[in-house]
JSON list of N, CA and C in Angstrom, two decimals:
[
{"chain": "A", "resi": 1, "resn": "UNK", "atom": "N", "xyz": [175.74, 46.42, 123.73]},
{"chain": "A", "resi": 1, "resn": "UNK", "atom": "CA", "xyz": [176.11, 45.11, 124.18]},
{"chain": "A", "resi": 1, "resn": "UNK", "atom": "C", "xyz": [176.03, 45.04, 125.71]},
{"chain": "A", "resi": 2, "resn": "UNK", "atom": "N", "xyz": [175.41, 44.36, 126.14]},
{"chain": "A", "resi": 2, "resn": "UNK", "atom": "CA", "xyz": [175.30, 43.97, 127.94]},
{"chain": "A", "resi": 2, "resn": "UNK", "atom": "C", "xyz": [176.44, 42.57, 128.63]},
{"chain": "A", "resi": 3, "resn": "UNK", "atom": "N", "xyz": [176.10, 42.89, 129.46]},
{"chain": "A", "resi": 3, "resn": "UNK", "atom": "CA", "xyz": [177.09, 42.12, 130.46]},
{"chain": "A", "resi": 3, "resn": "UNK", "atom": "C", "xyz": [176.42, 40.55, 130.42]},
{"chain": "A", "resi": 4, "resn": "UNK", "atom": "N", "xyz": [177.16, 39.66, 130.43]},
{"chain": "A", "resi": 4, "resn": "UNK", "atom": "CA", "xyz": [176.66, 38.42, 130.63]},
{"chain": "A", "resi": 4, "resn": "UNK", "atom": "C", "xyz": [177.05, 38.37, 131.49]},
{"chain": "A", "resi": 5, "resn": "UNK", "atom": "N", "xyz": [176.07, 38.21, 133.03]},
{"chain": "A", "resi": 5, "resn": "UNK", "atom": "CA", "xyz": [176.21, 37.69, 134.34]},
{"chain": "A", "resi": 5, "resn": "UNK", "atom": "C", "xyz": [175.24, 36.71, 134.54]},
{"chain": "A", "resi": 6, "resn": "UNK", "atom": "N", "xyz": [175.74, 35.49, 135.04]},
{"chain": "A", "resi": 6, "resn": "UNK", "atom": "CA", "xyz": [175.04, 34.33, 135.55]},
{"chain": "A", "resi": 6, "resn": "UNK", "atom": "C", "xyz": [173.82, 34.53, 136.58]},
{"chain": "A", "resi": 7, "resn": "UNK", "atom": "N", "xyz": [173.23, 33.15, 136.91]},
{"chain": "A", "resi": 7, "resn": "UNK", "atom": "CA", "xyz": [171.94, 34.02, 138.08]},
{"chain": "A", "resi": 7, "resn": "UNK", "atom": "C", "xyz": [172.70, 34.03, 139.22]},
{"chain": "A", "resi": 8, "resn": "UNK", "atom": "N", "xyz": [174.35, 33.27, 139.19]},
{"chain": "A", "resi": 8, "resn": "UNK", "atom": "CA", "xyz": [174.57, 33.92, 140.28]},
{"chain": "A", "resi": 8, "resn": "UNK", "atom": "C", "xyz": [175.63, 34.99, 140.71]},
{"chain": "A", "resi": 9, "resn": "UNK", "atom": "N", "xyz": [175.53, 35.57, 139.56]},
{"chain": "A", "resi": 9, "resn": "UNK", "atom": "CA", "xyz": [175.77, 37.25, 140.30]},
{"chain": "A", "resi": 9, "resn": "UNK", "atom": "C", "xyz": [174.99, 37.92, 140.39]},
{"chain": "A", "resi": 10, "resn": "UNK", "atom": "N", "xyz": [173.41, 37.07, 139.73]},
{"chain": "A", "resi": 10, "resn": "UNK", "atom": "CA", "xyz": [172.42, 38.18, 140.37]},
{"chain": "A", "resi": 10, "resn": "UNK", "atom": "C", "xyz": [171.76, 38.19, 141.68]},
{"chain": "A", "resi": 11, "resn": "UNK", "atom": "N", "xyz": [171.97, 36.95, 142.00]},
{"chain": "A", "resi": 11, "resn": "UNK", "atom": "CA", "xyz": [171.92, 36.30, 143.93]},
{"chain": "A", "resi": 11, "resn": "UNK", "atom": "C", "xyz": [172.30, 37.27, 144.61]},
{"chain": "A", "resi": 12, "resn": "UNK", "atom": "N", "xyz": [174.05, 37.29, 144.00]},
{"chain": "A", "resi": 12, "resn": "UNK", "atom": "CA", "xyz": [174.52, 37.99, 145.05]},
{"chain": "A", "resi": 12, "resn": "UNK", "atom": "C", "xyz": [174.80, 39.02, 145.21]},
{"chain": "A", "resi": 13, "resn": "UNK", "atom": "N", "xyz": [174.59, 39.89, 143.81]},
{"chain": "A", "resi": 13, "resn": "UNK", "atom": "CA", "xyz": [173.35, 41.31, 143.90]},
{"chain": "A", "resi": 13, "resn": "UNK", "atom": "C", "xyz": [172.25, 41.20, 144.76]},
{"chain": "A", "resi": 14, "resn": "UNK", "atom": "N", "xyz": [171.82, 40.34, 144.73]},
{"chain": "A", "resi": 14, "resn": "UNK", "atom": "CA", "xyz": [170.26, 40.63, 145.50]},
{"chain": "A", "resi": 14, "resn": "UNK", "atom": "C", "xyz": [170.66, 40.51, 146.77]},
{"chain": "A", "resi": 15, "resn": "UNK", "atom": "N", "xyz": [171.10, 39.28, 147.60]},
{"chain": "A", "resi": 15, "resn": "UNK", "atom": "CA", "xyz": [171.83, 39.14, 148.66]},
{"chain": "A", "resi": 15, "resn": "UNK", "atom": "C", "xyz": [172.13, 40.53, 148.96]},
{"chain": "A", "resi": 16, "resn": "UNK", "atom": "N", "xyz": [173.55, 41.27, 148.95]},
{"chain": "A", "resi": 16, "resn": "UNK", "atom": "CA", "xyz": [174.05, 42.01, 149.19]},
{"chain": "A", "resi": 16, "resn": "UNK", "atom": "C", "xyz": [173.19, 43.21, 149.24]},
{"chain": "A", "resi": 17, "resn": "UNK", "atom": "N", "xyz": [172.68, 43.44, 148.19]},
{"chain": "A", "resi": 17, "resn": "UNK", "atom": "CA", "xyz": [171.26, 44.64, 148.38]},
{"chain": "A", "resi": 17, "resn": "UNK", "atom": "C", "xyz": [170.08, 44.23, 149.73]},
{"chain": "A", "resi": 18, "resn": "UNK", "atom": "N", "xyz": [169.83, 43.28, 149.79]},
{"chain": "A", "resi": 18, "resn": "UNK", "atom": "CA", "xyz": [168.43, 42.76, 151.06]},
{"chain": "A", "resi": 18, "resn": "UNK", "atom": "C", "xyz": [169.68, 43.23, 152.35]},
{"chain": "A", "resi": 19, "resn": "UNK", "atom": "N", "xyz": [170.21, 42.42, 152.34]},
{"chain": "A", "resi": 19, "resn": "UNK", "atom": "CA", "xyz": [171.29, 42.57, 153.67]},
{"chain": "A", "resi": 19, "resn": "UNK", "atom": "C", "xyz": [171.58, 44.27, 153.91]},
{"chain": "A", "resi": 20, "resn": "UNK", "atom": "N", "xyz": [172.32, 44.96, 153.72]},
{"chain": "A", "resi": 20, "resn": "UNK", "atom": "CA", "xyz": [172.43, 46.13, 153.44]},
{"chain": "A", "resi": 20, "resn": "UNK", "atom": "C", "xyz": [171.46, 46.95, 153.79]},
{"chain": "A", "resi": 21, "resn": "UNK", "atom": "N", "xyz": [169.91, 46.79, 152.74]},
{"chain": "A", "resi": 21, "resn": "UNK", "atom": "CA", "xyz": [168.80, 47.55, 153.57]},
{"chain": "A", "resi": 21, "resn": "UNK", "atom": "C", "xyz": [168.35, 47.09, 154.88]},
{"chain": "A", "resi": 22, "resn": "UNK", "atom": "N", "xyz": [168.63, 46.03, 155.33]},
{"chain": "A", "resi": 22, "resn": "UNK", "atom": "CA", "xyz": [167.95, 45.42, 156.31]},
{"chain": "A", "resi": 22, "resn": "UNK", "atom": "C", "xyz": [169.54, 45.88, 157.59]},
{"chain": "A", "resi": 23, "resn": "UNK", "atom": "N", "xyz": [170.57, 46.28, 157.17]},
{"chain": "A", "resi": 23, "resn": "UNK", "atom": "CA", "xyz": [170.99, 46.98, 157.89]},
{"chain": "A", "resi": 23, "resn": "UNK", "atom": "C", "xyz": [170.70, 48.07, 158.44]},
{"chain": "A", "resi": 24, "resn": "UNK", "atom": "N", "xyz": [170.74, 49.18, 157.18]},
{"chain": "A", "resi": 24, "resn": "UNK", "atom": "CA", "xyz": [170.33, 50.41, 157.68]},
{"chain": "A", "resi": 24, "resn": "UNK", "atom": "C", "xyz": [168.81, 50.28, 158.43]},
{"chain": "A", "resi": 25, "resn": "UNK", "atom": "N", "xyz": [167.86, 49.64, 157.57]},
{"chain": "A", "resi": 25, "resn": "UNK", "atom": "CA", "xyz": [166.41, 49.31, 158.57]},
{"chain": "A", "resi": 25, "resn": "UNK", "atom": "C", "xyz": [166.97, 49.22, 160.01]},
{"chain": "A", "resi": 26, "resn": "UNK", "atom": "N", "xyz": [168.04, 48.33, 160.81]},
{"chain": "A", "resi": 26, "resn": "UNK", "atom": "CA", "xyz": [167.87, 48.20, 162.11]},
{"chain": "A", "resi": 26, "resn": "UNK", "atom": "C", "xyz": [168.62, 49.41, 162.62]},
{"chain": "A", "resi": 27, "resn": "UNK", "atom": "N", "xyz": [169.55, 50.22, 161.68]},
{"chain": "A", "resi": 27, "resn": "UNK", "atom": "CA", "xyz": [169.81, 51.08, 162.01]},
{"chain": "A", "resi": 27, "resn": "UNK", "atom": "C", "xyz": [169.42, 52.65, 162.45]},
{"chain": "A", "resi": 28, "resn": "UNK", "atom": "N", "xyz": [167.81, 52.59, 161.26]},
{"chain": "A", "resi": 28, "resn": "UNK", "atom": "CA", "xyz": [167.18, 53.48, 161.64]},
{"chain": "A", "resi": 28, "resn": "UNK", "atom": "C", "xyz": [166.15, 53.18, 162.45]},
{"chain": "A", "resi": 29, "resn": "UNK", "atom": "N", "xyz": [165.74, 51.80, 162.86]},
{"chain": "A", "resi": 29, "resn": "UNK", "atom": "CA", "xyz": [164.64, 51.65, 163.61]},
{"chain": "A", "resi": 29, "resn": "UNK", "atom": "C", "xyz": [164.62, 49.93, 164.31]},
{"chain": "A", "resi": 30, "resn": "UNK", "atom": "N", "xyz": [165.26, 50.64, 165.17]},
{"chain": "A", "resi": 30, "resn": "UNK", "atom": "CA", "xyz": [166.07, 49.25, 165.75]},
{"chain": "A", "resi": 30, "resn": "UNK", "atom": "C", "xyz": [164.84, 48.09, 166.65]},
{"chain": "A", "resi": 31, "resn": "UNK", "atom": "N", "xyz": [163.71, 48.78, 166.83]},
{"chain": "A", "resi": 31, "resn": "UNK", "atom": "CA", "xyz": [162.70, 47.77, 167.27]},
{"chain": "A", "resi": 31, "resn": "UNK", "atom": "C", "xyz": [162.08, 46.79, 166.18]},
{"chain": "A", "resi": 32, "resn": "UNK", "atom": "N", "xyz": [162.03, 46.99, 165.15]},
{"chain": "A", "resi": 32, "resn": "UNK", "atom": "CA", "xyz": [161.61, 46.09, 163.94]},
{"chain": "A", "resi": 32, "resn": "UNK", "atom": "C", "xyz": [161.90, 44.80, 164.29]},
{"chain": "A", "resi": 33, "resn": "UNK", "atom": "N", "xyz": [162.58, 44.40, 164.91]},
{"chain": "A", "resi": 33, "resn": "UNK", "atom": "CA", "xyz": [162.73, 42.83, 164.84]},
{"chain": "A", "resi": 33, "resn": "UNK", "atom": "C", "xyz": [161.42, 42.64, 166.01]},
{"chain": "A", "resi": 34, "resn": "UNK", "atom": "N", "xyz": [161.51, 42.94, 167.17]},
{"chain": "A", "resi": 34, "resn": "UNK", "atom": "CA", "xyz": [160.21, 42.57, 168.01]},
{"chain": "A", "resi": 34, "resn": "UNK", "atom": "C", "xyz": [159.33, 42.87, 167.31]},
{"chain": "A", "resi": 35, "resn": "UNK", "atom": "N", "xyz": [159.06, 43.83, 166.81]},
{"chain": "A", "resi": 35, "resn": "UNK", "atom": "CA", "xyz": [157.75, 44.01, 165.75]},
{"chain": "A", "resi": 35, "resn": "UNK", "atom": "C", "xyz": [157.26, 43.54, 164.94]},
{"chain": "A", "resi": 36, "resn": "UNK", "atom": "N", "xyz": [158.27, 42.64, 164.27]},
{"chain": "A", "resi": 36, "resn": "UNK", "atom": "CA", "xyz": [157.63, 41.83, 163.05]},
{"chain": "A", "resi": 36, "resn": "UNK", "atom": "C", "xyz": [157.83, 40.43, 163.72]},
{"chain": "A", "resi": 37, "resn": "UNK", "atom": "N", "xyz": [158.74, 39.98, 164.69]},
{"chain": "A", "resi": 37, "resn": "UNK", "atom": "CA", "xyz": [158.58, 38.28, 165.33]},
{"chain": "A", "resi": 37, "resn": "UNK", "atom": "C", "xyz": [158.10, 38.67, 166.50]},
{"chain": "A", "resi": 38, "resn": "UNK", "atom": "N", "xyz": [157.95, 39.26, 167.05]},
{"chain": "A", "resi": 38, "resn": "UNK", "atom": "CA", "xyz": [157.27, 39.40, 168.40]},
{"chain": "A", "resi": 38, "resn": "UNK", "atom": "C", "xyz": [157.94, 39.09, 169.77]},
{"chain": "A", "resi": 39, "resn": "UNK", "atom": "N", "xyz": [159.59, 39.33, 169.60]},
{"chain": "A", "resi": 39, "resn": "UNK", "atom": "CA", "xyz": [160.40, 38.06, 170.15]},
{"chain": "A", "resi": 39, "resn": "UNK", "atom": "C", "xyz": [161.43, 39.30, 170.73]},
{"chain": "A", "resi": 40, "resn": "UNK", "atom": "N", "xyz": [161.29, 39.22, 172.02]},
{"chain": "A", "resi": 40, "resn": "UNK", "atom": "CA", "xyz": [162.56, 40.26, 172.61]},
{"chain": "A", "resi": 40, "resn": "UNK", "atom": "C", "xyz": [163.51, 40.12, 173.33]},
{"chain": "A", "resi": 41, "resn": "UNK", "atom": "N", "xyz": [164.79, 39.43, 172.57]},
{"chain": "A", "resi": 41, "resn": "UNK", "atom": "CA", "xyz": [165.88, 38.55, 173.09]},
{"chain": "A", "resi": 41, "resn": "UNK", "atom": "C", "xyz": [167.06, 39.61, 173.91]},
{"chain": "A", "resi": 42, "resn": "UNK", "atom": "N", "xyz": [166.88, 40.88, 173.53]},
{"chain": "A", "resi": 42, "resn": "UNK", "atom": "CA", "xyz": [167.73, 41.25, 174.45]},
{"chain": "A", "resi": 42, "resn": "UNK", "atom": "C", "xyz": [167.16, 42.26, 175.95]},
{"chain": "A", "resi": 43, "resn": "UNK", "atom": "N", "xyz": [166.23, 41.71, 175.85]},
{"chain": "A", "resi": 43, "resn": "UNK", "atom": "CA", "xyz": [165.06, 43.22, 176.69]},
{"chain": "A", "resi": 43, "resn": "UNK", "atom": "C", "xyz": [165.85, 44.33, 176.85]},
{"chain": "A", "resi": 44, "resn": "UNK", "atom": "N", "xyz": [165.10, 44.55, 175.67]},
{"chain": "A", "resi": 44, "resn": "UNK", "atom": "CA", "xyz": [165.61, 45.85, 175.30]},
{"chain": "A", "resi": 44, "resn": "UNK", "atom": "C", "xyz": [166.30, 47.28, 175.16]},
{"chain": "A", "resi": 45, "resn": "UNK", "atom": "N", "xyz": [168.15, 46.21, 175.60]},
{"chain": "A", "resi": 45, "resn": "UNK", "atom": "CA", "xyz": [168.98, 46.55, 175.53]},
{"chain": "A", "resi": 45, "resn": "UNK", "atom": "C", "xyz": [170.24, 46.94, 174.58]},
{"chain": "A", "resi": 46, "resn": "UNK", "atom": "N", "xyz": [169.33, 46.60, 173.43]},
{"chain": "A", "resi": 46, "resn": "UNK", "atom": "CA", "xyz": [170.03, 46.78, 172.20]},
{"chain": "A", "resi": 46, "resn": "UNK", "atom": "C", "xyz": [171.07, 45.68, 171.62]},
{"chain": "A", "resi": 47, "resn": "UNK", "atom": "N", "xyz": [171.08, 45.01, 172.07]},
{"chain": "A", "resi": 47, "resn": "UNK", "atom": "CA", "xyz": [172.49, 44.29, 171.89]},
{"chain": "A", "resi": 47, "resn": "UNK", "atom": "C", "xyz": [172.12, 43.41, 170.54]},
{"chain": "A", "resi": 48, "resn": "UNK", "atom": "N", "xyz": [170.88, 42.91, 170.63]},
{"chain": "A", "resi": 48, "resn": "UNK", "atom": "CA", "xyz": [170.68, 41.70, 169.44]},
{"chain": "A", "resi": 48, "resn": "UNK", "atom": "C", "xyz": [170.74, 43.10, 168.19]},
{"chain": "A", "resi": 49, "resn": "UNK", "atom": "N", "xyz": [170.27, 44.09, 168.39]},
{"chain": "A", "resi": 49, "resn": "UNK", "atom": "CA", "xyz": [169.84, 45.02, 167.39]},
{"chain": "A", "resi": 49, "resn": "UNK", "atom": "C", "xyz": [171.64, 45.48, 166.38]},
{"chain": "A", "resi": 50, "resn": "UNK", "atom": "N", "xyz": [172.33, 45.65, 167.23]},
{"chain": "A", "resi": 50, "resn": "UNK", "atom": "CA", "xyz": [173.64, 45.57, 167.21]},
{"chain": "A", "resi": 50, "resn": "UNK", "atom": "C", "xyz": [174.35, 44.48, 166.67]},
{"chain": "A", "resi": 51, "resn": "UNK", "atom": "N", "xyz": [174.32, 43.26, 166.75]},
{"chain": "A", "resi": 51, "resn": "UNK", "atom": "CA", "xyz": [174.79, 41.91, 166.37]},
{"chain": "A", "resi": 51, "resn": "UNK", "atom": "C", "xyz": [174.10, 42.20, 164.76]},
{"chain": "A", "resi": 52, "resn": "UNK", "atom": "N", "xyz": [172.94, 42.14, 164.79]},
{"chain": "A", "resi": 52, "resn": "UNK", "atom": "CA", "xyz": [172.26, 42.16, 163.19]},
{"chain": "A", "resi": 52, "resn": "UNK", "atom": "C", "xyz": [172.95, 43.01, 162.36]},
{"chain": "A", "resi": 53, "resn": "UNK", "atom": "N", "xyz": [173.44, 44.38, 163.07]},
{"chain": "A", "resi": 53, "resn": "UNK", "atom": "CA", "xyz": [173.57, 44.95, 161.75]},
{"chain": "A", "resi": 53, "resn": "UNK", "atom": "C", "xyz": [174.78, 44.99, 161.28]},
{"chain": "A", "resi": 54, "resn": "UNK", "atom": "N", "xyz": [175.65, 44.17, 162.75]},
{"chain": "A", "resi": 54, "resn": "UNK", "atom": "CA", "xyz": [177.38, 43.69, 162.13]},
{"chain": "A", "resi": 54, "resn": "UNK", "atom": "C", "xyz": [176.97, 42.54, 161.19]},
{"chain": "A", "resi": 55, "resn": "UNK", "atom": "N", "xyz": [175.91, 41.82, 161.43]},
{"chain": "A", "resi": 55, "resn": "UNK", "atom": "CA", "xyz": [175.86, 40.07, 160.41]},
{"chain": "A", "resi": 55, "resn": "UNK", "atom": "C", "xyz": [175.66, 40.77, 159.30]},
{"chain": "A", "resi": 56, "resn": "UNK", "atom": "N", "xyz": [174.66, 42.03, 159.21]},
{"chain": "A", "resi": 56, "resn": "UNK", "atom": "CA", "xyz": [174.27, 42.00, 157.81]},
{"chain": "A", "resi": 56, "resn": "UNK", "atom": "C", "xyz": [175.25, 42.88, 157.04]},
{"chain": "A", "resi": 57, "resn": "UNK", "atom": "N", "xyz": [175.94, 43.67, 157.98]},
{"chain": "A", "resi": 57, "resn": "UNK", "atom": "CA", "xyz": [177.11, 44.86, 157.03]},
{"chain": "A", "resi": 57, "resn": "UNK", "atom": "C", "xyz": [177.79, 44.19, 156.47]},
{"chain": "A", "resi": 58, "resn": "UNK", "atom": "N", "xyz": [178.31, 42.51, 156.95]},
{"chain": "A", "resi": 58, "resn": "UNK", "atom": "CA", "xyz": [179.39, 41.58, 157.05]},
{"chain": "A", "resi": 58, "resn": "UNK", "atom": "C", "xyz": [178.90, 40.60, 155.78]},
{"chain": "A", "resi": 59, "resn": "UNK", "atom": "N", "xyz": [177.65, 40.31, 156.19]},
{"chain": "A", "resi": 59, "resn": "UNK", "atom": "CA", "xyz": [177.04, 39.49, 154.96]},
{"chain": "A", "resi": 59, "resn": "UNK", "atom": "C", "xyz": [176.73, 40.38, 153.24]},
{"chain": "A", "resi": 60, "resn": "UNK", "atom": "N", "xyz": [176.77, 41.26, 153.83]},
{"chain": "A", "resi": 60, "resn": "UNK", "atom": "CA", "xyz": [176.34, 42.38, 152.54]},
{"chain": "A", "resi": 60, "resn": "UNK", "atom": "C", "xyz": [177.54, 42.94, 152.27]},
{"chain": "A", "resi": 61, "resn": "UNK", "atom": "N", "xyz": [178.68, 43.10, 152.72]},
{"chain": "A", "resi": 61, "resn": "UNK", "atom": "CA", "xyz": [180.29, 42.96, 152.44]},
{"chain": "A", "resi": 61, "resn": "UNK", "atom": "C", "xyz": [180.48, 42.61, 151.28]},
{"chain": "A", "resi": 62, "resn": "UNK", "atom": "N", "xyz": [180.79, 41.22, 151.98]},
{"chain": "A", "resi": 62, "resn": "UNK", "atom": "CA", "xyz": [181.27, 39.50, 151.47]},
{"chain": "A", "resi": 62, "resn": "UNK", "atom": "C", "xyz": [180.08, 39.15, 150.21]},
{"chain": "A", "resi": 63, "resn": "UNK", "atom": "N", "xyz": [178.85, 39.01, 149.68]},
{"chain": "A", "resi": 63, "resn": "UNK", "atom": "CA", "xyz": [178.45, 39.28, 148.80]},
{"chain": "A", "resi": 63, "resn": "UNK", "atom": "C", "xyz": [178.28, 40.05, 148.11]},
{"chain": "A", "resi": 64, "resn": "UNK", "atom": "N", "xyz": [178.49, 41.32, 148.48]},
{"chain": "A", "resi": 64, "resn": "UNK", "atom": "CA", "xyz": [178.86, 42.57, 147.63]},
{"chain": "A", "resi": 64, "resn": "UNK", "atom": "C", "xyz": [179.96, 42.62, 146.73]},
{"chain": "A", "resi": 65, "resn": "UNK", "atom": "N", "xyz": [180.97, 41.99, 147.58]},
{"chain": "A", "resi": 65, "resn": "UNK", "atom": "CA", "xyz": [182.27, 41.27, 146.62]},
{"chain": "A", "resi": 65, "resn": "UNK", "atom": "C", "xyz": [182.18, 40.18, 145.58]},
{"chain": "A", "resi": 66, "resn": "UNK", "atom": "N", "xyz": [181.80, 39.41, 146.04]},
{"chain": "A", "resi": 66, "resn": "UNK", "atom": "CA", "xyz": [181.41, 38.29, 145.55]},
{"chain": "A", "resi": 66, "resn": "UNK", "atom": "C", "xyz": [180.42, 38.72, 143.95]},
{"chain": "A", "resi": 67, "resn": "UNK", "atom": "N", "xyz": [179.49, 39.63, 144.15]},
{"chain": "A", "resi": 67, "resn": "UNK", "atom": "CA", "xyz": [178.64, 39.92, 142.99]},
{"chain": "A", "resi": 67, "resn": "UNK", "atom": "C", "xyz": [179.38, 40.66, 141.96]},
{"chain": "A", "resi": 68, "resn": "UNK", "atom": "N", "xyz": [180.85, 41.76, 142.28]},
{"chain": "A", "resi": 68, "resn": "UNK", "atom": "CA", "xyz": [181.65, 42.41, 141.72]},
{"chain": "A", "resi": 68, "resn": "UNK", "atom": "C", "xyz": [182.16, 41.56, 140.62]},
{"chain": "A", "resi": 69, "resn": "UNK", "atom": "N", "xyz": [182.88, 40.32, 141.45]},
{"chain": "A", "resi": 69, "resn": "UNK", "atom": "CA", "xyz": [183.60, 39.21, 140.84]},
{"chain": "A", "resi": 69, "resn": "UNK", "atom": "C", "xyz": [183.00, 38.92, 140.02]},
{"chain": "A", "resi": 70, "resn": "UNK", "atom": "N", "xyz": [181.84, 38.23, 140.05]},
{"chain": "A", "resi": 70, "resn": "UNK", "atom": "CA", "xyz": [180.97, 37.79, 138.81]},
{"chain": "A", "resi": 70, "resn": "UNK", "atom": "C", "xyz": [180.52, 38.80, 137.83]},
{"chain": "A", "resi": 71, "resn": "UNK", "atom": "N", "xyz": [180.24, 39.79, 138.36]},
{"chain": "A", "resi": 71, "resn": "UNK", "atom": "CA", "xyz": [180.00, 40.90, 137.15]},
{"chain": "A", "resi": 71, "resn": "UNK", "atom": "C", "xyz": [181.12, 41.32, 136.08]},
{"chain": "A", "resi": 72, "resn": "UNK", "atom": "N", "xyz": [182.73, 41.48, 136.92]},
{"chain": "A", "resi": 72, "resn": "UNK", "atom": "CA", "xyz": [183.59, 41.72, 136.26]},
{"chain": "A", "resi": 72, "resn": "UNK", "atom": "C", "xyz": [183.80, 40.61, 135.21]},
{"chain": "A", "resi": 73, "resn": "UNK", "atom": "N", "xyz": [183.78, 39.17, 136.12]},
{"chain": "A", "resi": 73, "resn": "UNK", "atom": "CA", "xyz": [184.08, 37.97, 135.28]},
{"chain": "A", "resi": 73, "resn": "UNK", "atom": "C", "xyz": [183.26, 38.04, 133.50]},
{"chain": "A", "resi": 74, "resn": "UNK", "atom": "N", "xyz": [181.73, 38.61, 134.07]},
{"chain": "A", "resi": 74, "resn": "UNK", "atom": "CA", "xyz": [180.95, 38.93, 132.90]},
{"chain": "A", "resi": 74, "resn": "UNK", "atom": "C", "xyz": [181.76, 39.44, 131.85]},
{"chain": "A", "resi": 75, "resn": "UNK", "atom": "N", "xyz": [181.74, 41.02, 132.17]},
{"chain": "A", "resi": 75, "resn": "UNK", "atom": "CA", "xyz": [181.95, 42.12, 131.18]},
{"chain": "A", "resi": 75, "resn": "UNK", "atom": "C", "xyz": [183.37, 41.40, 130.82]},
{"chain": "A", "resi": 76, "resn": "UNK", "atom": "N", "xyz": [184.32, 40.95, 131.41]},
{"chain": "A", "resi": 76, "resn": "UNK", "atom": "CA", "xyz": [185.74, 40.14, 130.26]},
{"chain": "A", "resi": 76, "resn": "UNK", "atom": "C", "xyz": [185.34, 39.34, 129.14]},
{"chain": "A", "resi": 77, "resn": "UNK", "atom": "N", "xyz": [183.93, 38.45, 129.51]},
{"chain": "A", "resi": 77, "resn": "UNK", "atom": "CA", "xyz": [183.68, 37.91, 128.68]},
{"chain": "A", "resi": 77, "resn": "UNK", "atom": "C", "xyz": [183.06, 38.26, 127.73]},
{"chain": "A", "resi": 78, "resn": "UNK", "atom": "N", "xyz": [182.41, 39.12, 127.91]},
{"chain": "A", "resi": 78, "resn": "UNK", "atom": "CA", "xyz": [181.96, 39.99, 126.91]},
{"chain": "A", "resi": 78, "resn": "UNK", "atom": "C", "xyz": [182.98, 40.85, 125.71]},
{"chain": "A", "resi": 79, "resn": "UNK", "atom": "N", "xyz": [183.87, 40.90, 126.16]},
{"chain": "A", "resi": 79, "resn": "UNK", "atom": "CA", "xyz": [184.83, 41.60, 125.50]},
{"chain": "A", "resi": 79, "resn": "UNK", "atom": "C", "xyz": [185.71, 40.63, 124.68]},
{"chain": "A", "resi": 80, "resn": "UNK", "atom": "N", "xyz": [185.93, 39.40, 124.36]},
{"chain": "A", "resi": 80, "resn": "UNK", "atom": "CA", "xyz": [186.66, 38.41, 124.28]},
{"chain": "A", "resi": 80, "resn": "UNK", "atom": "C", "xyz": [186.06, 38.13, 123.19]}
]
């Protein structure tokens, strides 16, 4: 028997997973953002590189939770 989760706990599975890698990405290789937009807002002092990977630890948090909720909400219903 499987979990009935809506598409949106699978959002925010996905959410929380993109965010997350795209953390560690700036974490292991913090020029990627000029590299893929071409755009170097902090000359290259690190600081924007830093801001990203608090938005995305923060965003990948808070939907990480959020996807729990709905998953748990699932599996109760499943059981019922």
């Amino acid at each position: 028997m499987g979990r009935r989760v809506g598409v949106r706990g699978w959002v925010e599975t996905a959410v929380a997973a993109f965010t997350g890698c795209l953390a560690l990405l700036t974490l292991a290789w913090p020029d990627w953002i000029e590299g893929v937009f071409g755009v170097d807002p902090d000359h290259h002092n690190g600081t924007a590189e830093w801001v990203a990977v608090a938005v995305c630890l923060a965003v990948s948090v808070l939907f990480g939770v959020l996807a729990r909720r709905e998953w748990l909400k699932g599996a109760t219903e499943q059981s019922m």
